[in-house]
Phi, psi and omega in degrees: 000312185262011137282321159319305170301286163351286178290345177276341167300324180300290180336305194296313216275332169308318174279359178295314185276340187311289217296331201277355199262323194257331143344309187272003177224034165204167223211110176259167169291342200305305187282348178272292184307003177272324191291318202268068153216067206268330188247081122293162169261166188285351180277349191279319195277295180317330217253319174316280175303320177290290177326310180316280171325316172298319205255013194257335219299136158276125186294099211203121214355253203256088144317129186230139180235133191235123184249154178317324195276321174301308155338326170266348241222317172256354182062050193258148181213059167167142175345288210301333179269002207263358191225057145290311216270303238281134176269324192275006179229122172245112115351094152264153171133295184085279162319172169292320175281006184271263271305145160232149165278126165247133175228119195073354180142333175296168187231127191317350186305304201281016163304155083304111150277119182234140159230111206067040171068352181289083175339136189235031183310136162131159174248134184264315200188126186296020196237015177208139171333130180272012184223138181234100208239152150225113214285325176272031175252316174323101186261325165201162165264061211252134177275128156232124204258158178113268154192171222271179176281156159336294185304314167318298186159186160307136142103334189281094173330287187237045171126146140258165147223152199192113187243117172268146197266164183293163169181128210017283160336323192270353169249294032149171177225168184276115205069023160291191188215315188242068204214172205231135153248145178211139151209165213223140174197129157261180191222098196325300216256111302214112184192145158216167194239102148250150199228170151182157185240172177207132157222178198175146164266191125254317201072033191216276209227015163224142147242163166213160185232117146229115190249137172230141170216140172230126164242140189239074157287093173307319181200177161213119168298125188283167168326304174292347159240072226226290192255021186275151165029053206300326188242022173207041195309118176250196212307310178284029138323294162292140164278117177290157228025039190255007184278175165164124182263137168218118180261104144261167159191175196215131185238123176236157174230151180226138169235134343127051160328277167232222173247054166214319191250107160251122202274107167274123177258143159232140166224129188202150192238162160231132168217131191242128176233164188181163192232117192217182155240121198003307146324026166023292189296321197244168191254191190301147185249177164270124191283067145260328211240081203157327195076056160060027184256124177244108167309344187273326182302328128291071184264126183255155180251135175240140156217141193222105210237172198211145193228085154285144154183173199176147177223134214198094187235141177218127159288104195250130198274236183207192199257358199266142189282350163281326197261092167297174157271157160273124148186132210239127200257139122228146190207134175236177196207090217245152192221173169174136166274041186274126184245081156285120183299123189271316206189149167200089186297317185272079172315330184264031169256357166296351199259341191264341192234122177252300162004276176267042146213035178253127194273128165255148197240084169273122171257148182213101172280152183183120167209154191168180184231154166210141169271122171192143165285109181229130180240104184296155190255125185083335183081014199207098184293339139305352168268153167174170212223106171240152188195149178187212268089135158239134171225152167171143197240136194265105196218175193216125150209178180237080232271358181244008148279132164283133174293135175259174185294343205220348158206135182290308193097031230162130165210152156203178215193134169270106177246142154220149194224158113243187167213192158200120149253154180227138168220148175221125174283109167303290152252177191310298182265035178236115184234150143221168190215156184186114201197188223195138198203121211209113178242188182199103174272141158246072242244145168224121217236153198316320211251019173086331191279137186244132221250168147212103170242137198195150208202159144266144173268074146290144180223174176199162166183171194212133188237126197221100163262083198288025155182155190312006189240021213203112174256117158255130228200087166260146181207171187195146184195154200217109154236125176246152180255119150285188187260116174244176146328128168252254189283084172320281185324341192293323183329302194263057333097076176277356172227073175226125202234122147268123177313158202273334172183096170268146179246176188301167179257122183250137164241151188243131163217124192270072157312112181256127183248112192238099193251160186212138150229147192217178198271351191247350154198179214236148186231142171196153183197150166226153166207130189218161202215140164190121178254171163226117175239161182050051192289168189246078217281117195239041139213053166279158194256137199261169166268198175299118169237132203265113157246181177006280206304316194116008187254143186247176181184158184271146184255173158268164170213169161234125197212180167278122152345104169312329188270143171276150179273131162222127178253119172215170192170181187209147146240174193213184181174154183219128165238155184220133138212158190211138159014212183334007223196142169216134150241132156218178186207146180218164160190155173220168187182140194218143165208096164277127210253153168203116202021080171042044215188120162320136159291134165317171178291141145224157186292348194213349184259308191187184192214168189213108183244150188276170176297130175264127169256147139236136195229132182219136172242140165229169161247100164254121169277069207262043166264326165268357180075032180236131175245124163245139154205185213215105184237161193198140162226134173269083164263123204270124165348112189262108180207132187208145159292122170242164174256159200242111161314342184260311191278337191080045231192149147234151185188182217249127177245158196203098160239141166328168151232186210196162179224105176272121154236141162250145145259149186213154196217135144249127199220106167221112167007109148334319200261339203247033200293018166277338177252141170233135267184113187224132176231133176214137153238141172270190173023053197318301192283354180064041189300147169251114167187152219245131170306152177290351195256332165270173198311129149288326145238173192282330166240103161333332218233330191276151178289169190288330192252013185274112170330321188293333186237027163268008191225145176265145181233042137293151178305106201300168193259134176344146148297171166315118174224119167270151193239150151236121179214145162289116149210141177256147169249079204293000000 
């Protein structure tokens, strides 16, 4: 594999002096009219570099690009709505703080995540979500599913995401200079959202942004108590752990140096608070099934706040392969997890739950650089040479355990990396691409031990347009991961163990990708294979352990999975549009297998979810300034033997399936386009259902036949919520 790859990087680079030799003897007018273009405006230099980039892009497997404005549009403020459209992406959790992105099945932990290049790695605690996003910050989202190109980065197993945040530019009106946004929004099932923005221009060489948002869901009510004791609600009424109050914000600035080089600072914090009970995802159980223990009986204050922030100088090159783009990352990520005991109605349940009434200070750190290189190929800026480095550290701790002889309470890890890809059009309708990523993990673990784990990423791929509407699209890609920091809450854990010589995670993804465009509609399909072997589990069960003292116990342990992980599927997608009118439909399927069996619920790898449909209709009226559309999604009854990865074990899951529909009305004045008007009811029919995607049992890692997971409690999903929001633009 890395001779193959070798030579074919030789093959790239021989033809790179070829074309630099005949470069070098010609002098176009082309560059003199390049020089005398010095008063762009910054949406013109910005609008530039993104065309650079697109046609520069090395071209790499199943692309989803998810946008801000649909997102304002839909009134969305949590995963699950912000990947409603999406069929190949499932939303488990039900609160905001449950929540996980599984995308084909996978669980976002196996991601590169990025936001504004700010790496987002790490786990706080497996009963609660790994991503802390605010959605009105959010200008797009681009998904790469399967697994990423070179250039993302370390570690994506399965895919990226990679989010950009809003910025002046994205409010601004054309010759404006200055301007203020405000909006104001409620919520039946039960909430409101204020917002406001303030920005500005020169329209030469700055812009800046500054956004705050306050969001309040006092609760949200499931499909079955939706209209019960409407002024006088009582607990069960509420979904429990379902509040969050949240003040986010976001300042970002762009500097203009010349109409080649710009510098960006982004900063943007989430801070989320609540009165919940330790376990995010799940609700109350019967403590007869518990060891007399009622999770409603135990409320912990949760605050969970997220710190981004990152400079970004980017160089915009030429068609000529000496002059490249340029552009140099540096970024941190700084999160905390504080779990403080709010109410313990039971004093003896600390001794039956040490778990859930133990309080934790989880720190989850992430800072680096990444270097990169883009060089056009040819004289043809769809040809192109990427090279790069990376660096980054990674670290964890749990600040109220005291360290002991046998756990620190801390582990942190060093990646350094680089890479190099190439894509070349061979012929008009032909590309193939091919690169390569060689990382180095340095892991230092709760238990003292110190791990080196490292690898190569090859990837390749072939681009086929056998006539101009029609893209084919074969790839293949082999990534390893090394062994990082997992599960923060584990920190503080004394019969929690990591094994002695653990090794990298390798994943494989084979791909066919087939896009059709036509002028009234669009055809698009996949179909994929992807394994993980020697995945890292960090909860498998361990033996009979002795300490000091004389006291024993069975440990936990983090170790590699014996079993290969195997995922394969397929998707499909329809778009219909005429003048005013859009239909599309999509559907997916994934069957992530572990010795030949869908998987049981787990904390950190996938969920095994039914086919999914979504279906959308829109109308833009824009003769009155009104858009309505219509979205409904299908998941069909999941009932299987799955397998349980912690226990070695099988057993029989049976999750319902469910039908969601929303509405959504946008409205803006013809006379008036500074004001805007947004209406959605959600769950239209009050549907009662639990994603397919949230825990099936209340511990996972606990056996199937264990009391505690004989009733399924994950947090059923909101009932009918009509939403309204205002926003004016000064």
């Amino acid at each position: 594999m890395t001779k193959k790859n070798f030579y074919f990087l030789v093959f790239f680079l021989g033809l790179v002096c070829a074309q630099e030799a005949q470069e070098t003897k010609k002098e176009t007018k082309q560059q003199t009219k390049k020089e005398a273009k010095n008063e762009e405006t910054p949406e013109e230099k910005q609008l530039n570099t993104i065309l650079a980039s697109s046609e520069r892009e090395f071209s790499f497997t199943n692309k989803t690009m998810v946008s801000g404005q649909d997102f304002m549009e839909r009134q969305v403020n949590n995963l699950t709505q912000m990947f409603e459209k999406e069929s190949s992406i499932s939303v488990g959790g039900g609160g905001t703080r449950g929540q996980k992105v599984y995308i084909r099945g996978m669980e976002d932990r196996l991601l590169r995540v990025r936001i504004d290049g700010a790496a987002q790695n790490g786990n706080a605690f497996h009963h609660q979500g790994n991503l802390l996003i605010d959605a009105t910050m959010i200008k797009n989202i681009e998904l790469i599913k399967g697994a990423a190109n070179a250039s993302v980065g370390p570690g994506a197993l399965a895919g990226s995401m990679t989010v950009t945040t809003k910025s002046a530019l994205d409010f601004l009106n054309p010759g404006q200079k200055v301007g203020f946004r405000v909006e104001t929004s409620a919520y039946t099932n039960y909430g409101v959202k204020e917002s406001a923005a303030i920005y500005g221009s020169d329209r030469k060489y700055f812009d800046m942004l500054a956004l705050y948002n306050f969001l309040d869901i006092f609760y949200y009510r499931n499909g079955k108590h939706t209209f019960t004791n409407l002024f006088d609600p009582t607990p069960d009424d509420k979904v429990l752990g379902s509040p969050s109050m949240q003040n986010n914000g976001l300042i970002k600035a762009n500097v203009y140096f010349t109409s080649r080089d710009k510098f960006t600072f982004s900063y943007s914090i989430i801070h989320d608070q609540a009165v919940r009970p330790l376990r995010s995802n799940v609700t109350r159980i019967d403590p007869n099934l518990n060891n007399g223990v009622d999770f409603a009986l135990i409320l912990f204050r949760h605050r969970n706040m997220a710190n981004n922030f990152s400079g970004v100088f980017e160089h915009k090159g030429t068609d000529r392969f000496s002059k490249p783009n340029i552009k140099f990352n540096a970024y941190g990520n700084l999160r905390n997890v504080r779990l403080t005991v709010f109410s313990i109605n039971d004093p003896s349940v600390r001794q039956k739950d040490e778990e859930g009434t133990t309080p934790r200070d989880l720190v989850l750190n992430n800072a680096g650089a990444d270097f990169e290189v883009k060089h056009a190929l040819g004289n043809q800026k769809k040809n192109a040479l990427e090279y790069g480095i990376n660096y980054q550290n990674f670290a964890t701790a749990d600040r109220f355990v005291v360290p002991t002889a046998t756990q620190r309470g801390r582990e942190n890890a060093n990646i350094i990396g680089g890479y190099v890809q190439a894509n070349y059009y061979v012929l008009k309708n032909l590309s193939i691409g091919a690169g390569t990523r060689y990382d180095l993990y340095f892991y230092y673990d709760q238990n003292y031990q110190h791990h080196l784990t490292q690898g190569f990423s090859p990837s390749a791929v072939i681009l086929w347009n056998p006539v101009e509407s029609m893209d084919v699209k074969v790839s293949y890609s082999y990534v390893t991961r090394g062994a990082i920091p997992a599960d923060t809450l584990l920190l503080g854990d004394r019969t929690h163990f990591i094994a002695k010589n653990l090794k990298a995670e390798k994943g494989q993804n084979v791909e066919l990708d087939i896009d059709y465009h036509h002028e009234y509609f669009a055809l698009r399909g996949a179909a994929f294979y992807q394994n993980i072997k020697d995945f890292i589990n960090s909860y498998g069960i361990g033996h009979g352990y002795i300490l000091a003292d004389g006291e024993s116990f069975e440990y936990s342990i983090k170790d590699n999975l014996k079993y290969p992980v195997n995922i394969f599927g397929f998707e499909a997608g329809l778009d219909f549009f005429y003048e005013n009118f859009l239909a599309s439909f999509s559907f997916s399927r994934s069957f992530p297998k572990v010795r030949g069996h869908l998987i049981n619920d787990t904390y950190e790898l996938g969920a095994a979810v039914g086919n999914t449909y979504v279906l959308k209709f829109a109308y833009d009226f824009k003769r009155v300034g009104l858009n309505i559309s219509w979205l409904s999604r299908f998941v069909q009854r999941l009932k299987y033997t799955g397998y349980d990865i912690y226990n070695d074990e099988f057993s029989q899951v049976d999750k319902p399936g469910y039908m969601v529909h929303n509405i959504y009305f946008t409205y803006i004045p013809p006379r008036h386009k500074n004001f805007t008007l947004y209406f959605a009811i959600e769950n239209l029919f009050n549907a009662y259902y639990i994603s397919q995607s949230s825990p099936y049992k209340v511990s996972a890692d606990a056996k199937a036949s264990e009391s505690i997971n004989a009733v399924r409690r994950a947090l059923a999903e909101p009932g009918l919520n009509a939403k309204l929001a205002l926003v004016y633009k000064f």
